[in-house]
Every structure is written in structure tokens, then in C-alpha cells.
Amino acid sequence: MHDKRPTDRELIQRIKTAKEYLKKSPGLFANPAKIVGELNALQIDDTNEIWPLMIELLEKIKPQDYKGSRPPQKSYEKAIEGLELIAFCWWSPKLEKQMYIKFVLKNERFYYVSLHQSRSKEIEGEGHEMSKL
């Protein structure tokens, strides 16, 4: 059934592929104007710093951390229009806070859509518990 997508297997593959793409080449920003505030909040001054951090963060994400809709919503951002948005919420030991990430994979590239501290009410989905500390 379509409402069960993405499956755990699909999420494991997306996380693995995201890390592979980032190891090959830096990611791209789906909407560069939007991410300035997020990077400032994370105290990241150089955009090149985000890609190694992103790989490190992805290492800690598990399928049960998925917080997107089922099936995944499609992006309306011009660079990634119509592609599935993959979103996770998890406790990040690296950043020492509950984090939220949303990304898209396209043409062997990782597209950063969003990365910020969790605002749990806006992202908690039905049947999903927030990750425990």
C-alpha cells in the first residue's frame, strides 16, 4: 500500500545514498536564501562546513526517526520540484539537541532543504514518538 511508504528499507537506503553523495561531492542548497538563518542558528559561518557535519549527523539517523508524511510530500522548491522530501527528527549527540532535517536526492546530489533544532509540534506526525534522549 502507498500509505506505508517510505518503508524502513527505503529509508535506510536513502540515508546511505545521502552519505555516499555527500562523500563524493558537496551538497546543494534547495533554497539558498532560506538556509542562511538556519546556518547562523547552528553557528556555521562557512557553508563548506555544513557538508562534513551533514554526513556526521546522517550517521545517527535511523528509520524510526522518520517524521515526514506517508507517502512523502513533494517539494515545491524550483530546483527540486516534484521530488520526495525526506524528513527526520532525532537526538543529535554532536549538537546536543533534538534536531530536524529535510533533504532530497536528485541526479546523484544531496539537496539540503532544512536543518534546525526540532520544533516538535510542527513535525510530530501521527503514530510517531519523538526520539528519546
Coordinates of C-alpha atoms in Angstrom, one line a residue:
M1 CA 0.0 0.0 0.0
H2 CA 1.2 3.5 -0.8
D3 CA 0.4 4.9 2.6
K4 CA 3.2 2.7 4.2
R5 CA 5.9 4.4 2.1
P6 CA 8.6 5.1 2.8
T7 CA 9.4 1.7 4.2
D8 CA 12.3 1.2 6.7
R9 CA 14.3 -0.5 3.9
E10 CA 13.7 2.6 1.7
L11 CA 14.7 5.0 4.5
I12 CA 17.9 3.0 5.2
Q13 CA 18.7 3.2 1.5
R14 CA 18.0 7.0 1.3
I15 CA 20.2 7.7 4.3
K16 CA 23.0 5.5 2.9
T17 CA 22.7 7.2 -0.5
A18 CA 22.7 10.6 1.0
K19 CA 26.0 9.9 2.8
E20 CA 27.5 8.4 -0.4
Y21 CA 26.6 11.5 -2.4
L22 CA 28.0 13.9 0.2
K23 CA 31.3 11.9 0.3
K24 CA 31.6 12.3 -3.5
S25 CA 30.7 16.0 -3.7
P26 CA 29.3 18.8 -1.6
G27 CA 25.6 19.1 -1.4
L28 CA 23.4 21.8 -2.9
F29 CA 21.0 24.2 -1.2
A30 CA 17.4 23.8 -2.4
N31 CA 16.7 27.4 -1.4
P32 CA 19.9 29.3 -0.5
A33 CA 18.0 32.3 0.9
K34 CA 16.2 30.1 3.4
I35 CA 19.2 28.4 4.9
V36 CA 21.1 31.5 6.0
G37 CA 19.1 31.7 9.2
E38 CA 19.4 28.0 9.9
L39 CA 23.2 28.1 9.4
N40 CA 23.5 31.2 11.7
A41 CA 21.5 29.4 14.4
L42 CA 23.9 26.5 14.1
Q43 CA 26.8 28.9 14.3
I44 CA 28.1 27.9 10.9
D45 CA 29.8 30.8 9.1
D46 CA 31.3 28.9 6.1
T47 CA 28.8 27.0 4.0
N48 CA 31.5 24.4 3.3
E49 CA 31.4 23.4 7.0
I50 CA 27.9 22.0 6.6
W51 CA 28.6 19.1 4.4
P52 CA 31.0 17.1 6.7
L53 CA 28.7 17.9 9.5
M54 CA 25.7 16.6 7.5
I55 CA 27.5 13.3 7.0
E56 CA 28.2 13.0 10.7
L57 CA 24.5 13.8 11.5
L58 CA 23.2 11.3 9.0
E59 CA 25.3 8.6 10.7
K60 CA 23.0 8.9 13.8
I61 CA 19.6 8.8 12.0
K62 CA 17.5 5.6 11.9
P63 CA 14.3 4.7 10.0
Q64 CA 12.2 5.1 13.2
D65 CA 13.3 8.8 13.3
Y66 CA 11.4 9.5 10.1
K67 CA 8.9 12.4 10.6
G68 CA 7.8 13.1 7.0
S69 CA 4.4 12.2 5.7
R70 CA 3.4 8.8 4.2
P71 CA 3.8 8.9 1.3
P72 CA 6.4 11.7 1.4
Q73 CA 5.3 15.2 0.4
K74 CA 6.6 16.5 -2.9
S75 CA 8.9 19.6 -3.0
Y76 CA 7.7 22.9 -4.5
E77 CA 11.2 24.4 -4.5
K78 CA 12.2 25.1 -8.1
A79 CA 15.5 23.2 -8.0
I80 CA 13.8 20.0 -6.7
E81 CA 10.2 20.5 -7.7
G82 CA 8.1 17.3 -7.6
L83 CA 10.7 15.2 -5.7
E84 CA 10.0 13.5 -2.4
L85 CA 11.0 15.3 0.7
I86 CA 12.6 13.1 3.3
A87 CA 12.4 14.4 6.9
F88 CA 13.8 13.1 10.2
C89 CA 13.8 14.2 13.8
W90 CA 16.3 12.7 16.2
W91 CA 18.5 13.5 19.2
S92 CA 21.9 14.6 18.0
P93 CA 24.8 13.8 20.3
K94 CA 27.0 16.1 18.2
L95 CA 24.8 19.1 18.5
E96 CA 23.4 18.1 21.9
K97 CA 19.8 18.8 20.9
Q98 CA 16.7 17.4 19.2
M99 CA 17.2 18.1 15.5
Y100 CA 15.1 18.2 12.4
I101 CA 16.5 17.6 8.9
K102 CA 14.8 17.5 5.5
F103 CA 16.5 16.6 2.2
V104 CA 16.1 15.5 -1.4
L105 CA 18.3 13.3 -3.5
K106 CA 18.5 14.2 -7.2
N107 CA 21.0 13.4 -10.0
E108 CA 23.5 11.9 -7.6
R109 CA 23.5 15.0 -5.4
F110 CA 22.2 15.8 -1.9
Y111 CA 19.9 18.8 -1.6
Y112 CA 19.7 20.5 1.8
V113 CA 16.2 21.6 2.3
S114 CA 16.2 22.2 6.1
L115 CA 18.3 21.6 9.2
H116 CA 17.4 23.1 12.6
Q117 CA 16.6 22.4 16.2
S118 CA 13.3 20.5 16.4
R119 CA 10.1 22.4 16.8
S120 CA 8.3 19.2 17.8
K121 CA 4.7 20.3 17.4
E122 CA 5.2 21.2 13.8
I123 CA 6.9 17.9 12.8
E124 CA 5.4 15.3 15.1
G125 CA 3.4 13.0 12.9
E126 CA 0.6 10.6 13.7
G127 CA 2.0 7.4 15.2
H128 CA 5.5 8.8 15.7
E129 CA 7.1 9.4 19.0
M130 CA 9.9 11.8 19.5
S131 CA 13.3 10.1 19.9
K132 CA 14.3 9.5 23.5
L133 CA 17.4 11.1 25.0

